PDB file of C-alpha atoms in Angstrom:
ATOM      1  CA  UNK A 230       0.171   0.095   0.202  1.00  0.00           C
ATOM      2  CA  UNK A 231       1.426   3.368  -0.944  1.00  0.00           C
ATOM      3  CA  UNK A 232       2.155   5.191   2.256  1.00  0.00           C
ATOM      4  CA  UNK A 233       0.625   8.596   0.933  1.00  0.00           C
ATOM      5  CA  UNK A 234      -2.996   7.134   0.319  1.00  0.00           C
ATOM      6  CA  UNK A 235      -2.995   5.848   3.880  1.00  0.00           C
ATOM      7  CA  UNK A 236      -1.918   8.798   5.049  1.00  0.00           C
ATOM      8  CA  UNK A 237      -5.032  10.710   2.940  1.00  0.00           C
ATOM      9  CA  UNK A 238      -7.405   7.982   4.106  1.00  0.00           C
ATOM     10  CA  UNK A 239      -7.526   8.454   7.293  1.00  0.00           C
ATOM     11  CA  UNK A 240      -7.316  12.654   7.271  1.00  0.00           C
ATOM     12  CA  UNK A 241     -10.229  13.057   5.019  1.00  0.00           C
ATOM     13  CA  UNK A 242     -12.142  10.543   7.532  1.00  0.00           C
ATOM     14  CA  UNK A 243     -11.412  12.398  10.439  1.00  0.00           C
ATOM     15  CA  UNK A 244     -14.117  14.701  10.904  1.00  0.00           C
ATOM     16  CA  UNK A 245     -12.810  16.598  13.611  1.00  0.00           C
ATOM     17  CA  UNK A 246      -9.455  17.019  11.387  1.00  0.00           C
ATOM     18  CA  UNK A 247      -9.353  20.471  10.625  1.00  0.00           C
ATOM     19  CA  UNK A 248      -6.145  21.859   8.538  1.00  0.00           C
ATOM     20  CA  UNK A 249      -4.550  26.150   8.836  1.00  0.00           C
ATOM     21  CA  UNK A 250      -6.891  26.867   6.048  1.00  0.00           C
ATOM     22  CA  UNK A 251     -10.318  25.766   7.930  1.00  0.00           C
ATOM     23  CA  UNK A 252      -9.315  27.189  11.059  1.00  0.00           C
ATOM     24  CA  UNK A 253      -8.479  30.220   9.292  1.00  0.00           C
ATOM     25  CA  UNK A 254     -12.305  30.388   8.057  1.00  0.00           C
ATOM     26  CA  UNK A 255     -13.664  29.511  10.777  1.00  0.00           C
ATOM     27  CA  UNK A 256     -11.740  32.427  12.660  1.00  0.00           C
ATOM     28  CA  UNK A 257     -12.726  34.976   9.876  1.00  0.00           C
ATOM     29  CA  UNK A 258     -16.483  33.603  10.748  1.00  0.00           C
ATOM     30  CA  UNK A 259     -16.177  34.489  14.270  1.00  0.00           C
ATOM     31  CA  UNK A 260     -14.838  37.587  13.894  1.00  0.00           C
ATOM     32  CA  UNK A 261     -17.168  39.128  10.864  1.00  0.00           C
ATOM     33  CA  UNK A 262     -19.992  36.628  11.666  1.00  0.00           C
ATOM     34  CA  UNK A 263     -20.948  39.057  14.001  1.00  0.00           C
ATOM     35  CA  UNK A 264     -22.301  35.992  16.614  1.00  0.00           C
ATOM     36  CA  UNK A 265     -24.717  34.950  13.926  1.00  0.00           C
ATOM     37  CA  UNK A 266     -22.165  32.257  12.528  1.00  0.00           C
ATOM     38  CA  UNK A 267     -21.476  29.385  14.222  1.00  0.00           C
ATOM     39  CA  UNK A 268     -18.440  27.503  12.425  1.00  0.00           C
ATOM     40  CA  UNK A 269     -19.087  23.919  13.963  1.00  0.00           C
ATOM     41  CA  UNK A 270     -22.803  23.811  12.393  1.00  0.00           C
ATOM     42  CA  UNK A 271     -20.970  25.954   9.031  1.00  0.00           C
ATOM     43  CA  UNK A 272     -18.472  22.436   9.025  1.00  0.00           C
ATOM     44  CA  UNK A 273     -19.616  20.828   5.724  1.00  0.00           C
ATOM     45  CA  UNK A 274     -20.006  24.427   3.643  1.00  0.00           C
ATOM     46  CA  UNK A 275     -16.757  25.091   5.438  1.00  0.00           C
ATOM     47  CA  UNK A 276     -15.121  22.324   3.506  1.00  0.00           C
ATOM     48  CA  UNK A 277     -16.489  21.775   0.717  1.00  0.00           C
ATOM     49  CA  UNK A 278     -15.289  26.335   0.298  1.00  0.00           C
ATOM     50  CA  UNK A 279     -11.972  25.589   1.344  1.00  0.00           C
ATOM     51  CA  UNK A 280     -11.341  22.056  -0.594  1.00  0.00           C
ATOM     52  CA  UNK A 281     -12.870  24.153  -3.824  1.00  0.00           C
ATOM     53  CA  UNK A 282     -10.290  26.887  -3.238  1.00  0.00           C
ATOM     54  CA  UNK A 283      -7.798  24.419  -2.955  1.00  0.00           C
ATOM     55  CA  UNK A 284      -8.459  22.704  -5.988  1.00  0.00           C
ATOM     56  CA  UNK A 285      -8.149  26.260  -7.858  1.00  0.00           C
ATOM     57  CA  UNK A 286      -4.724  27.706  -6.692  1.00  0.00           C
ATOM     58  CA  UNK A 287      -3.610  23.946  -7.594  1.00  0.00           C
ATOM     59  CA  UNK A 288      -4.922  23.991 -11.122  1.00  0.00           C
ATOM     60  CA  UNK A 289      -3.900  27.901 -11.369  1.00  0.00           C
ATOM     61  CA  UNK A 290       0.007  27.533 -10.176  1.00  0.00           C
ATOM     62  CA  UNK A 291       0.444  23.861 -11.181  1.00  0.00           C
ATOM     63  CA  UNK A 292       2.315  23.430  -7.514  1.00  0.00           C
ATOM     64  CA  UNK A 293       0.771  21.312  -4.551  1.00  0.00           C
ATOM     65  CA  UNK A 294      -0.690  22.630  -1.383  1.00  0.00           C
ATOM     66  CA  UNK A 295       1.755  21.185   1.478  1.00  0.00           C
ATOM     67  CA  UNK A 296       0.000  18.485   4.293  1.00  0.00           C
ATOM     68  CA  UNK A 297       0.314  21.106   6.826  1.00  0.00           C
ATOM     69  CA  UNK A 298      -2.325  23.235   5.127  1.00  0.00           C
ATOM     70  CA  UNK A 299      -4.055  20.654   3.523  1.00  0.00           C
ATOM     71  CA  UNK A 300      -6.258  17.847   4.476  1.00  0.00           C
TER      72      UNK A 300
END
C-alpha cells in the first residue's frame, strides 16, 4: 500500500480534523459573522469552500499545497 494513500485516507475520514485553512475560515466567521455564524454548524459548507479554493489554487499554479495546510 502506498503510504500517501494511507495518510490521505486517515485525514479525510477524521471529521474533527481541521487544517490551517479551515481554522482560518472559522476565525474569519467568528470575527466578522457578528455572532450569527456558528463555524461548527457550518463545517460541511466550510469544507466545500476550502476544498474548492485549494483545487483552484492547484489548478492555477500547478503546485500542490503542503499537507500541513491541506487535509
